[in-house]
CSV table of N, CA and C in Angstrom, one decimal:
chain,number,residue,atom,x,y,z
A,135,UNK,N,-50.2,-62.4,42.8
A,135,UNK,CA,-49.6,-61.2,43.0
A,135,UNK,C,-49.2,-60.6,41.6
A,136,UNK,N,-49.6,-59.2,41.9
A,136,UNK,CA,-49.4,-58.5,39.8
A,136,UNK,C,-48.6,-57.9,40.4
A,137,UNK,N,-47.6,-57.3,39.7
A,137,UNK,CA,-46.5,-56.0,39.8
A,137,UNK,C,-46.9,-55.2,38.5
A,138,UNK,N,-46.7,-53.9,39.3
A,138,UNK,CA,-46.8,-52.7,38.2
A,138,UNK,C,-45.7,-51.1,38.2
A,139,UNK,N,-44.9,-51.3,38.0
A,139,UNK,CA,-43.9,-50.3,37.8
A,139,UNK,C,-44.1,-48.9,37.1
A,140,UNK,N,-43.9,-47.7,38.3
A,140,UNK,CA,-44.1,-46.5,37.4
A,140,UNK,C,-43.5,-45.4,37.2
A,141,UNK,N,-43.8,-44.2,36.8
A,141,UNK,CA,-42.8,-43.4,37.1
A,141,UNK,C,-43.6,-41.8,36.8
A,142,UNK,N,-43.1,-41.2,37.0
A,142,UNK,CA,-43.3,-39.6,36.7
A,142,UNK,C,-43.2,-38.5,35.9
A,143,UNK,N,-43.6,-38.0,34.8
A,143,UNK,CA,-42.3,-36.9,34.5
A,143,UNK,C,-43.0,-35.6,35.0
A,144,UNK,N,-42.3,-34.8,35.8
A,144,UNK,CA,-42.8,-33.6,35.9
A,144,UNK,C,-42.0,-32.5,35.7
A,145,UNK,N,-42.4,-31.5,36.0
A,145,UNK,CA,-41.4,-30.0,35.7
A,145,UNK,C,-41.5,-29.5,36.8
A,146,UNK,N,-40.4,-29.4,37.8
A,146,UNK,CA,-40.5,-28.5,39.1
A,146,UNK,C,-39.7,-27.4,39.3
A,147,UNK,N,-39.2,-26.8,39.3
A,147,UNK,CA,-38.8,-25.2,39.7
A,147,UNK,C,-38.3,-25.1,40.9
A,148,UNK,N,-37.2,-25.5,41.7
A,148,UNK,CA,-36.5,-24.7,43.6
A,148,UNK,C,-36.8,-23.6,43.1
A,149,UNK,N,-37.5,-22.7,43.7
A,149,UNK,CA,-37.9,-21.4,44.0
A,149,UNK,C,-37.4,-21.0,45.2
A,150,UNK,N,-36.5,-22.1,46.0
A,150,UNK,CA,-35.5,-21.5,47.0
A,150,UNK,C,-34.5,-21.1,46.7
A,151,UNK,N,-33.8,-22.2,45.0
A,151,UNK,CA,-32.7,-21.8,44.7
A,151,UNK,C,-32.4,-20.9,44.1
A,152,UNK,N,-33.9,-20.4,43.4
A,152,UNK,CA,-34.1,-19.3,42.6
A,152,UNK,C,-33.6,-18.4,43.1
A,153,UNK,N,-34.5,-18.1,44.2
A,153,UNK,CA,-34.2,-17.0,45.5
A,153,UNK,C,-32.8,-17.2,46.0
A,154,UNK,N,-31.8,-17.8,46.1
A,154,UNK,CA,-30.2,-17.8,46.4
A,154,UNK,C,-29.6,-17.2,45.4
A,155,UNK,N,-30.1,-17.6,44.2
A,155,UNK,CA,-29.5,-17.1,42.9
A,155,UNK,C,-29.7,-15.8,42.7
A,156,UNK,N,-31.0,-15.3,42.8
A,156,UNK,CA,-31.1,-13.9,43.4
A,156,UNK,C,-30.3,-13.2,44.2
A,157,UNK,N,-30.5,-13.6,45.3
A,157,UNK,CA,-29.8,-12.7,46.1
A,157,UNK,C,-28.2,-12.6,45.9
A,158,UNK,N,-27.6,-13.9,45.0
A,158,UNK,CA,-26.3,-13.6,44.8
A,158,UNK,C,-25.8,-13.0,43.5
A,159,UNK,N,-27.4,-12.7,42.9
A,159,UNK,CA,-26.8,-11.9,41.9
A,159,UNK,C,-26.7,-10.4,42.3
A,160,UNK,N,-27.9,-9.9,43.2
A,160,UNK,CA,-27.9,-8.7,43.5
A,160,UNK,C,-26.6,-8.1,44.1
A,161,UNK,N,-26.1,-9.3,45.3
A,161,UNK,CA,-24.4,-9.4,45.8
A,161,UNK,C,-23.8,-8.7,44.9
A,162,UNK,N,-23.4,-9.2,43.4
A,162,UNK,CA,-22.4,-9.3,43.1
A,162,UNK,C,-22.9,-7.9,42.0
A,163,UNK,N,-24.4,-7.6,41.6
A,163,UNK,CA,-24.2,-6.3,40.9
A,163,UNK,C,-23.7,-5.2,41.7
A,164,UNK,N,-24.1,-4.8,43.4
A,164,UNK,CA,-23.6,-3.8,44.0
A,164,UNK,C,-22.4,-3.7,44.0
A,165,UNK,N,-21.3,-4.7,43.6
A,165,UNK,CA,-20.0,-4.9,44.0
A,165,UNK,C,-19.3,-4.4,42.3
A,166,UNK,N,-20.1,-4.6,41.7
A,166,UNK,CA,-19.4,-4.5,39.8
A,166,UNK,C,-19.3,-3.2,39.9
A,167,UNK,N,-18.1,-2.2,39.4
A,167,UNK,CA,-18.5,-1.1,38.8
A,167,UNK,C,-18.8,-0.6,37.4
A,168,UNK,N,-19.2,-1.3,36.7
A,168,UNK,CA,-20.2,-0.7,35.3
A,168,UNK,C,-21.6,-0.9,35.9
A,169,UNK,N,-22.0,-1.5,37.1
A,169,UNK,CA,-23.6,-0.7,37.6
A,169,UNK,C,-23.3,-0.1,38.6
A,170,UNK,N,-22.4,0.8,38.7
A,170,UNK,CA,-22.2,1.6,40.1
A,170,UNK,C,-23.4,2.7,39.6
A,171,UNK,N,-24.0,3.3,40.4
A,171,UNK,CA,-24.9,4.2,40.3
A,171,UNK,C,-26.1,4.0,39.5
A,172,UNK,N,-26.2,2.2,39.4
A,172,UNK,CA,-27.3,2.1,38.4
A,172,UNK,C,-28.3,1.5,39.3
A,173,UNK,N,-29.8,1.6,38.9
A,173,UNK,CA,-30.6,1.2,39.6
A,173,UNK,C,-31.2,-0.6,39.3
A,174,UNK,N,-30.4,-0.7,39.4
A,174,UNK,CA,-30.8,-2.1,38.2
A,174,UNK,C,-30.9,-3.5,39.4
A,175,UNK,N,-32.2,-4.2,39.3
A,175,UNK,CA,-32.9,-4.7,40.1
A,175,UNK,C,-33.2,-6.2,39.8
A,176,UNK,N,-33.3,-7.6,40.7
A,176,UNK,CA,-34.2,-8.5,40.1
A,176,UNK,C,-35.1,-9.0,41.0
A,177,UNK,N,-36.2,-9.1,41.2
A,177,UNK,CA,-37.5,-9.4,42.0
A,177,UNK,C,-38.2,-10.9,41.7
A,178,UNK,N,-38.5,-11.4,42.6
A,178,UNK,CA,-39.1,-12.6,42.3
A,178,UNK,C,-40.8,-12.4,43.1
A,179,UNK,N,-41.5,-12.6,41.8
A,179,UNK,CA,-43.1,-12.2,42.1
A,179,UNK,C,-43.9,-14.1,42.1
A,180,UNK,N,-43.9,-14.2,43.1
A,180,UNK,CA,-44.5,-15.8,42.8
A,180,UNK,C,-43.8,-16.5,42.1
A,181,UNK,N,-44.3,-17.1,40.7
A,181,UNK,CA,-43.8,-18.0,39.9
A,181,UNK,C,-43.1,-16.7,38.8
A,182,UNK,N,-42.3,-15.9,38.7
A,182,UNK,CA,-42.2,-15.3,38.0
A,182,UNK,C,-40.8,-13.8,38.4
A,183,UNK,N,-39.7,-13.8,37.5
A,183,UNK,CA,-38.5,-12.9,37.9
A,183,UNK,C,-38.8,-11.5,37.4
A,184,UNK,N,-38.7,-10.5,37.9
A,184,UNK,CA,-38.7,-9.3,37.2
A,184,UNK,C,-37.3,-8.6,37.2
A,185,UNK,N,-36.8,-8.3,35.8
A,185,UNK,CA,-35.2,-7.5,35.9
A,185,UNK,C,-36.0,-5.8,35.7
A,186,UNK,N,-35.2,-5.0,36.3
A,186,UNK,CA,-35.3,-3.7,36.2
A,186,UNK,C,-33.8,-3.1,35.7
A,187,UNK,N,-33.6,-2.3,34.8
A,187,UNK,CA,-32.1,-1.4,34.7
A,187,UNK,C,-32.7,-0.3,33.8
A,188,UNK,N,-31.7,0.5,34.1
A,188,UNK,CA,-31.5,1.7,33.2
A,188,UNK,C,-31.5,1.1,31.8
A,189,UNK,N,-30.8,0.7,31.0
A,189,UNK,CA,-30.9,0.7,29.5
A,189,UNK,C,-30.6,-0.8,29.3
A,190,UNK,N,-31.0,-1.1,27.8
A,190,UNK,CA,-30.8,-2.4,27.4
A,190,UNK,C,-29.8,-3.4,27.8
A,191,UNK,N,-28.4,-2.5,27.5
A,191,UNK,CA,-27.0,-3.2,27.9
A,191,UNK,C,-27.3,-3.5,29.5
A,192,UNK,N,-27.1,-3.1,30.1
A,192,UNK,CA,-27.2,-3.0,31.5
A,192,UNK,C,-28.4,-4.5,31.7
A,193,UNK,N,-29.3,-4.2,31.3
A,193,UNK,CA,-30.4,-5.7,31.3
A,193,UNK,C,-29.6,-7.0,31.2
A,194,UNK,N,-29.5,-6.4,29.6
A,194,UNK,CA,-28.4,-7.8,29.2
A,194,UNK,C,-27.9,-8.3,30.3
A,195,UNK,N,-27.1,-7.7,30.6
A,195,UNK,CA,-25.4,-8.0,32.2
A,195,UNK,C,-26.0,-8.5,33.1
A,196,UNK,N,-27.5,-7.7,33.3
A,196,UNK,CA,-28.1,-8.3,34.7
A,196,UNK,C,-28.5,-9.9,34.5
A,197,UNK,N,-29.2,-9.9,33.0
A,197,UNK,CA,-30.0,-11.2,32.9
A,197,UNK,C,-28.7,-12.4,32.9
A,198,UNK,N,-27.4,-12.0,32.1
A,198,UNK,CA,-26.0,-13.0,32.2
A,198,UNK,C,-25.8,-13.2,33.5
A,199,UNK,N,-25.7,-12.4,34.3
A,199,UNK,CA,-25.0,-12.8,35.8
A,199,UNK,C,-26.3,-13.8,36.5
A,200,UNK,N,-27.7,-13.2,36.0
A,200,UNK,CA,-28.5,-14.2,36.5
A,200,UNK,C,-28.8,-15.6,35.9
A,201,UNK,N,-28.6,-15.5,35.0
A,201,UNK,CA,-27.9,-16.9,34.3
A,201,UNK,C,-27.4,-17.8,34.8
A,202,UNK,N,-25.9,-17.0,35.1
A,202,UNK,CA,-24.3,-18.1,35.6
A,202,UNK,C,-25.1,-18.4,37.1
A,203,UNK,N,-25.6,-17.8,37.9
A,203,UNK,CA,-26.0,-18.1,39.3
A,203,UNK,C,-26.9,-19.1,39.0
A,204,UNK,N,-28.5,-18.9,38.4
A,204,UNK,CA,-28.7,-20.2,38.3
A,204,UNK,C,-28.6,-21.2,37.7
A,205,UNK,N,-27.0,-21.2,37.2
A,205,UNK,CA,-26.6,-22.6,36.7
A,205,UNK,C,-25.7,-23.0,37.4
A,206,UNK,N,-24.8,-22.2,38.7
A,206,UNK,CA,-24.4,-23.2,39.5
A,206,UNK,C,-24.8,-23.1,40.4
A,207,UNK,N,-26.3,-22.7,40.5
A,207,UNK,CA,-27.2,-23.4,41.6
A,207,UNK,C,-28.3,-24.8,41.5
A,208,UNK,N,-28.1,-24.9,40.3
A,208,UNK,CA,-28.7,-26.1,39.5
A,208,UNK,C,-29.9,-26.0,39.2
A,209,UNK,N,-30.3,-24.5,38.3
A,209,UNK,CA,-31.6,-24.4,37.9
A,209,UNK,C,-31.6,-24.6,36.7
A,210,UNK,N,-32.4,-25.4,35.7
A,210,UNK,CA,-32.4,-25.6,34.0
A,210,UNK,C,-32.6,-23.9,33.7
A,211,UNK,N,-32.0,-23.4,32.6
A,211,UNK,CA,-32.6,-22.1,31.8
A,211,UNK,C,-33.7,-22.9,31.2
A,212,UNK,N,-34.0,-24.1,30.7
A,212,UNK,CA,-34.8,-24.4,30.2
A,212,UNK,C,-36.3,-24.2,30.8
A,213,UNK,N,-36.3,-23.7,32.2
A,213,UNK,CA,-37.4,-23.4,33.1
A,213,UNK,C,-38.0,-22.5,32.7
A,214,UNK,N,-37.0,-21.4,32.0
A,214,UNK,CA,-37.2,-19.5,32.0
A,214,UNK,C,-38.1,-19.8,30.6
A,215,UNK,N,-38.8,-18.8,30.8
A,215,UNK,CA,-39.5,-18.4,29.4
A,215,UNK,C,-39.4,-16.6,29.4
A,216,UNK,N,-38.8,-16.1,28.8
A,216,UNK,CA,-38.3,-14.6,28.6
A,216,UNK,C,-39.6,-13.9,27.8
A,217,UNK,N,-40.5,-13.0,28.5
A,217,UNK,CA,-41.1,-12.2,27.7
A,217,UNK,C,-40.4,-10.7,26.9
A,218,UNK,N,-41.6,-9.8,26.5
A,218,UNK,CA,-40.6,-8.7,25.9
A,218,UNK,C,-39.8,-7.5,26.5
A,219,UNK,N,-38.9,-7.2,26.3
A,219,UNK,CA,-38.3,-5.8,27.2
A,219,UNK,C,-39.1,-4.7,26.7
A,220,UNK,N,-40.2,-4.1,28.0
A,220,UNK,CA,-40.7,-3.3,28.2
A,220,UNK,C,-40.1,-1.7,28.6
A,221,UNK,N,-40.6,-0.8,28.2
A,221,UNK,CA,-40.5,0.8,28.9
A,221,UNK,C,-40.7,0.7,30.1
A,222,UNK,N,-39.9,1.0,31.2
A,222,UNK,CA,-40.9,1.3,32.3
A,222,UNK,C,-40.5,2.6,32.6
A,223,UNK,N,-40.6,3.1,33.9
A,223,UNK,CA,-41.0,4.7,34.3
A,223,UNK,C,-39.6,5.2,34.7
A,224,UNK,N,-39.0,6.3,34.0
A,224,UNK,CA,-38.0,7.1,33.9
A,224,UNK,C,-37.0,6.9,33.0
A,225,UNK,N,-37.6,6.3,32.0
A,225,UNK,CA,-36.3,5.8,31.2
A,225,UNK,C,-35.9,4.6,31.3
A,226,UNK,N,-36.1,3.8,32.4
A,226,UNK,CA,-35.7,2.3,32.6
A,226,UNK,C,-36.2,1.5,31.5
A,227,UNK,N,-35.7,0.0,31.5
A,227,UNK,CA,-36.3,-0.8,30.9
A,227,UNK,C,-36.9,-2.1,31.8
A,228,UNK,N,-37.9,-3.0,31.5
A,228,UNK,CA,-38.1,-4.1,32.4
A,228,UNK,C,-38.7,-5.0,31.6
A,229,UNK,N,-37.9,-6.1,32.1
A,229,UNK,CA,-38.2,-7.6,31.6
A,229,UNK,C,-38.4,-9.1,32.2
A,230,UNK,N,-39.7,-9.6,32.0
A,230,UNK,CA,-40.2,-10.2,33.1
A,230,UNK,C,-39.9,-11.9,32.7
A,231,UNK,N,-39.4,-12.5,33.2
A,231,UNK,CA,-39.5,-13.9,33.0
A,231,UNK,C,-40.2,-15.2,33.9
A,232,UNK,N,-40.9,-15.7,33.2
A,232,UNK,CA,-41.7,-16.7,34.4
A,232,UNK,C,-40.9,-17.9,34.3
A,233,UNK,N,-41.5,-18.5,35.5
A,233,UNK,CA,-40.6,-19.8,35.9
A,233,UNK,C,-41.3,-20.9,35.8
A,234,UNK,N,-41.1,-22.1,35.1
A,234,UNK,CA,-41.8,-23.0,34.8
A,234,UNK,C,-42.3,-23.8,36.0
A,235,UNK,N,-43.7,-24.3,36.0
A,235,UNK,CA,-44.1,-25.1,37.4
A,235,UNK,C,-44.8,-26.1,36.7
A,236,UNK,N,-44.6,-27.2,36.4
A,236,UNK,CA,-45.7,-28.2,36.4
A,236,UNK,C,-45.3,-28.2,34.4
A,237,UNK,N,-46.4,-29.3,34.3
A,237,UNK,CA,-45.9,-29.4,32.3
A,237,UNK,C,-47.1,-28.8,32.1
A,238,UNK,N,-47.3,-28.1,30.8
A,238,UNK,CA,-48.5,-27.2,30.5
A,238,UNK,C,-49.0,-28.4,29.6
A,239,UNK,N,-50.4,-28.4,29.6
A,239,UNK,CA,-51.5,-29.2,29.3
A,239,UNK,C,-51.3,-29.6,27.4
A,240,UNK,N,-50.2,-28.8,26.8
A,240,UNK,CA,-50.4,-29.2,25.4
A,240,UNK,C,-48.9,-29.9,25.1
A,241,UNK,N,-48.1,-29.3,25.9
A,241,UNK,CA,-47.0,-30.2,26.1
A,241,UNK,C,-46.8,-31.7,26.7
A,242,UNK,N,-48.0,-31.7,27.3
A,242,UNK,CA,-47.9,-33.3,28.0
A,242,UNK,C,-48.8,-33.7,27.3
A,243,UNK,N,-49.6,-33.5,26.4
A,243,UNK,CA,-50.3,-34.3,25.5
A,243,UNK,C,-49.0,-34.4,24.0
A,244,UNK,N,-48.4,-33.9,23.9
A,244,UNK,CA,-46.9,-34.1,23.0
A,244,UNK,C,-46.7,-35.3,23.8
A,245,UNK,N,-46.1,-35.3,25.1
A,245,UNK,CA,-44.9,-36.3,26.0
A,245,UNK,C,-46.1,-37.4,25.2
A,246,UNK,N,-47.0,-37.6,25.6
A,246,UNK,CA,-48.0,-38.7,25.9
A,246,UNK,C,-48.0,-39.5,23.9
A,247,UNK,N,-48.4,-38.8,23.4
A,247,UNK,CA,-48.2,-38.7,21.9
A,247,UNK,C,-47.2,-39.1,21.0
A,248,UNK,N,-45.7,-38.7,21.9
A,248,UNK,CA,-44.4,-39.4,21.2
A,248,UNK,C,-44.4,-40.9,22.5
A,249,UNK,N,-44.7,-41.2,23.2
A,249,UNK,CA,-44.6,-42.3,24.0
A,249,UNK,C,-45.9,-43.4,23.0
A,250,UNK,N,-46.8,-43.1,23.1
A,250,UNK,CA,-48.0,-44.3,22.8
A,250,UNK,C,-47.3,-44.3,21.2
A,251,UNK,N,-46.2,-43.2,20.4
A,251,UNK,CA,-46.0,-43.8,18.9
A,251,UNK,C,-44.9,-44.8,18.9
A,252,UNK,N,-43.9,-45.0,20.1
A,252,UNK,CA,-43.4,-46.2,20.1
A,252,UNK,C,-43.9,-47.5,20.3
A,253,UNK,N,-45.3,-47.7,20.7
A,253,UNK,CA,-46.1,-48.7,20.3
A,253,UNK,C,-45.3,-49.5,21.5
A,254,UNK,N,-44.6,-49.3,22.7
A,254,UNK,CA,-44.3,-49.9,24.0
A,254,UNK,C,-45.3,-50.3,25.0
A,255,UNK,N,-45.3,-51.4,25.7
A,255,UNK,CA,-46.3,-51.8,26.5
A,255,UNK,C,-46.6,-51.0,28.0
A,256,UNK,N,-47.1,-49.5,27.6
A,256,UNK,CA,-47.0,-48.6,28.8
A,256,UNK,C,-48.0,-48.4,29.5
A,257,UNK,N,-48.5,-47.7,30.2
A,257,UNK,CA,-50.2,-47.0,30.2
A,257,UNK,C,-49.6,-45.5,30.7
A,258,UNK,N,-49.9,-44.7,29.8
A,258,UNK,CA,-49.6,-43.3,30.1
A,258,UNK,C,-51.0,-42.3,30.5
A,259,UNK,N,-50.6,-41.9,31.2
A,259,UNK,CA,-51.9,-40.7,32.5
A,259,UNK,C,-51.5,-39.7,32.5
A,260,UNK,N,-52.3,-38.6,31.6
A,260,UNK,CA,-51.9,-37.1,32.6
A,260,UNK,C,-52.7,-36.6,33.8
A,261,UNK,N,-51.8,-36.7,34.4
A,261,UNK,CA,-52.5,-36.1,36.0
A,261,UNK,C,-52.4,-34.8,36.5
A,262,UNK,N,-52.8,-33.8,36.0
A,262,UNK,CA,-53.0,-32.4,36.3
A,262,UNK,C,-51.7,-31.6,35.4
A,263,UNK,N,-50.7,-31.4,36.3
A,263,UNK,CA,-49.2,-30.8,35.9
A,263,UNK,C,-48.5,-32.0,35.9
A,264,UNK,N,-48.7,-33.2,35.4
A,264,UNK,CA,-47.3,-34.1,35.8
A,264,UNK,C,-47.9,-35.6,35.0
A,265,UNK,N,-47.3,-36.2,34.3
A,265,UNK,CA,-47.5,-37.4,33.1
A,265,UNK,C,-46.9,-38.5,34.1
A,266,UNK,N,-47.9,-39.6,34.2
A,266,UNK,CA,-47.7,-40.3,34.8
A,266,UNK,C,-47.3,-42.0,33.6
A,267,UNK,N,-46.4,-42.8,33.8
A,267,UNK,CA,-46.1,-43.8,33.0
A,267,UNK,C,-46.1,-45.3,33.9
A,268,UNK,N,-46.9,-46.2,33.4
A,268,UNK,CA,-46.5,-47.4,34.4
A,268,UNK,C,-46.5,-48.3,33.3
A,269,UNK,N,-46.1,-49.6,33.7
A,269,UNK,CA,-45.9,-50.9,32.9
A,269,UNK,C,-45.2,-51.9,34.1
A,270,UNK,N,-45.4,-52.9,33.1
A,270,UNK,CA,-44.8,-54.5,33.9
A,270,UNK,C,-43.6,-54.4,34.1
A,271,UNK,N,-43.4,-54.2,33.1
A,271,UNK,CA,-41.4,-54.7,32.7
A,271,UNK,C,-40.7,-52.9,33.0
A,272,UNK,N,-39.8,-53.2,34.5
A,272,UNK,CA,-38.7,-52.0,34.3
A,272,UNK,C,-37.9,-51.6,33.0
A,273,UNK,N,-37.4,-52.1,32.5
A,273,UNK,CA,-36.8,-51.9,31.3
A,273,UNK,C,-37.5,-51.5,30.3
A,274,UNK,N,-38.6,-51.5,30.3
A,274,UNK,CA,-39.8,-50.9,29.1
A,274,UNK,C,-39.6,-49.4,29.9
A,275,UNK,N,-39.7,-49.2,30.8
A,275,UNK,CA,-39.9,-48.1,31.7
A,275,UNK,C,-38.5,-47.4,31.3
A,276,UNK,N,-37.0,-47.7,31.7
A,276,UNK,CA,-36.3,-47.1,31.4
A,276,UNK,C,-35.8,-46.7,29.8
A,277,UNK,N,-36.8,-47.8,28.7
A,277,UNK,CA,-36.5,-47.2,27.4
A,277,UNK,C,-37.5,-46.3,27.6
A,278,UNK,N,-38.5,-46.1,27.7
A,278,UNK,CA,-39.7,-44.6,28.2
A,278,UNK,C,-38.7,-43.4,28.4
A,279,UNK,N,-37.7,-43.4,29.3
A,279,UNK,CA,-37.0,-42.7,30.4
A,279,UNK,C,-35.9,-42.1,29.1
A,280,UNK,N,-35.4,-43.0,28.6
A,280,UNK,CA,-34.1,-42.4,27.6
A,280,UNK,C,-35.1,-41.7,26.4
A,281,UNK,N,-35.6,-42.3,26.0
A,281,UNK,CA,-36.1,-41.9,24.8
A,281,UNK,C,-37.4,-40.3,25.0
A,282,UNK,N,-37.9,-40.2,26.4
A,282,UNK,CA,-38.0,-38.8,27.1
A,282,UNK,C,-36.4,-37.6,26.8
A,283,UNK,N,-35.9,-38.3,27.6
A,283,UNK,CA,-34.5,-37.7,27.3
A,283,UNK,C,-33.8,-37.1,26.3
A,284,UNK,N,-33.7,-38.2,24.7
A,284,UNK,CA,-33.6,-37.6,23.9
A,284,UNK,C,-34.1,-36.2,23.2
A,285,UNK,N,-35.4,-36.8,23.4
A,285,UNK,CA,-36.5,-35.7,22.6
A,285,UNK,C,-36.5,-34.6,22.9
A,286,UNK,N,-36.6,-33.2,22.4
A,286,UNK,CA,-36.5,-31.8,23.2
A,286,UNK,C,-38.2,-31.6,22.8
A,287,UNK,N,-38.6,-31.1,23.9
A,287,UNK,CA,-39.7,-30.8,24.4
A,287,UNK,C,-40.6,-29.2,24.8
A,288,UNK,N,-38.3,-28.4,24.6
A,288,UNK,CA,-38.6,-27.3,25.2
A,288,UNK,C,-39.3,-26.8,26.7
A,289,UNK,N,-39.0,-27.9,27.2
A,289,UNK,CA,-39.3,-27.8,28.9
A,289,UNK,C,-38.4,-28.7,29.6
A,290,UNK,N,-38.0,-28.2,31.0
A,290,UNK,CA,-37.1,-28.7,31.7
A,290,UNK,C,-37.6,-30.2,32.7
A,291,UNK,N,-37.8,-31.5,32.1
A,291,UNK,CA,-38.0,-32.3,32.9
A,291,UNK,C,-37.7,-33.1,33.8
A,292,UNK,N,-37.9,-33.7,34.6
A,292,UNK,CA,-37.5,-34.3,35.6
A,292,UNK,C,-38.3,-35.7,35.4
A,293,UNK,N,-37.6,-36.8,36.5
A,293,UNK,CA,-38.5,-38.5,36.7
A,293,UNK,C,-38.3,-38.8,37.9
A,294,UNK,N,-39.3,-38.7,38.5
A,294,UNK,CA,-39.6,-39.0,39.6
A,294,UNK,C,-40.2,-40.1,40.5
A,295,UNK,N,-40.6,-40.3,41.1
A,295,UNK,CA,-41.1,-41.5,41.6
A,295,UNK,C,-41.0,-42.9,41.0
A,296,UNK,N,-40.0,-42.8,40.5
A,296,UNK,CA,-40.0,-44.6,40.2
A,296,UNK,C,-40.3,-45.6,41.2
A,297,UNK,N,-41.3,-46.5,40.9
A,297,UNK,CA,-41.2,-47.5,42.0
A,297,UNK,C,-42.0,-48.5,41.5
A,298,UNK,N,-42.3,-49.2,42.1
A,298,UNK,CA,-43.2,-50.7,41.7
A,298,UNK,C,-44.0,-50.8,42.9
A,299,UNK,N,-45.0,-51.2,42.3
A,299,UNK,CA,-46.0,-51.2,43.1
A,299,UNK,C,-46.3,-53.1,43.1
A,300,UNK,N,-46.8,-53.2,44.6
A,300,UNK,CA,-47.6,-54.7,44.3
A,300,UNK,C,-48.9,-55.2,45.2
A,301,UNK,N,-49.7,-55.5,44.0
A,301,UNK,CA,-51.2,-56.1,44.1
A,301,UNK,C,-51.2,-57.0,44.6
A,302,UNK,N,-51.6,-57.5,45.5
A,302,UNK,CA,-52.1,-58.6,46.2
A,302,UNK,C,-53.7,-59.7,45.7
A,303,UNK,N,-53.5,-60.0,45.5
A,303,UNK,CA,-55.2,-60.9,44.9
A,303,UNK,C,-55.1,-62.2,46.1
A,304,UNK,N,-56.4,-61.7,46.9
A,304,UNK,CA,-56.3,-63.0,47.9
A,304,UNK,C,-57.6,-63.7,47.3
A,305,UNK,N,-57.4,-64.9,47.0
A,305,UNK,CA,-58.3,-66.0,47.2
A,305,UNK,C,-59.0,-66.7,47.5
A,306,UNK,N,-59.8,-67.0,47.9
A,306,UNK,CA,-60.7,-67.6,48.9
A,306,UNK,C,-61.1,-69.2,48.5
């Protein structure tokens, strides 16, 4: 009988909590009066937020209050990637932010890169959006785990599926 212990790192995104965060930011802009009479908007397009307002300041305010919501709905900012504030039509401004899903293909060759230079007994796999890590020894696994942790990566990670797996070898 072999044992083999593994684990996950991936990047996932609640896109439900997103949407809660949403709608409790919009809540609470109708209720503010420095946007009374402002048209100032946030939209969720698939994997990706769109802010709408009258002028920069106003963005700003919107993007802060969407902030604090998804931080105590438990979304990393580390997910957001902020593109540029755009013109849009009548004088507004708009600025679009995507939401991280899965690790992007040059980032997980990083994860994989700083793992195999500690020279630990691992076998590292990238499997589409998500780095997979196994070995014998749990404790090899959880120094894998901290030493992920340390490192900034500039993406919001997660560890998932820890478990051990076991092989059977029957004999005859």
């Amino acid at each position: 009988m072999a044992k083999s212990n593994s684990f996950d790192v991936q990047s996932k995104t609640d896109l439900d909590e997103v949407r809660n965060a949403l709608n409790q930011t919009m809540k609470e802009v109708k209720q503010r009066f420095d946007f009374k009479g402002s048209c100032s908007t946030v939209d969720l397009e698939e994997t990706a937020l769109v802010l709408h307002s009258d002028d920069d300041f106003k963005l700003k305010s919107l993007n802060d209050i969407l902030q604090q919501k998804l931080i105590k709905r438990g979304v990393a900012l580390k997910a957001l990637t902020y593109e540029k504030v755009e013109p849009a039509s009548g004088g507004t401004v708009r600025q679009r932010i995507s939401i991280q899903q899965g690790i992007p293909s040059e980032k997980a060759r990083e994860i994989v890169k700083v793992i195999k230079h500690t020279k630990l007994k691992v076998q590292v796999a990238i499997q589409g959006d998500v780095v997979r890590v196994s070995g014998k020894n749990r404790d090899v696994l959880q120094e894998v785990i901290q030493l992920l942790r340390e490192e900034d990566f500039g993406i919001d990670m997660q560890f998932a599926n820890y478990r051990i797996i076991l092989y059977f070898f029957m004999m005859e």
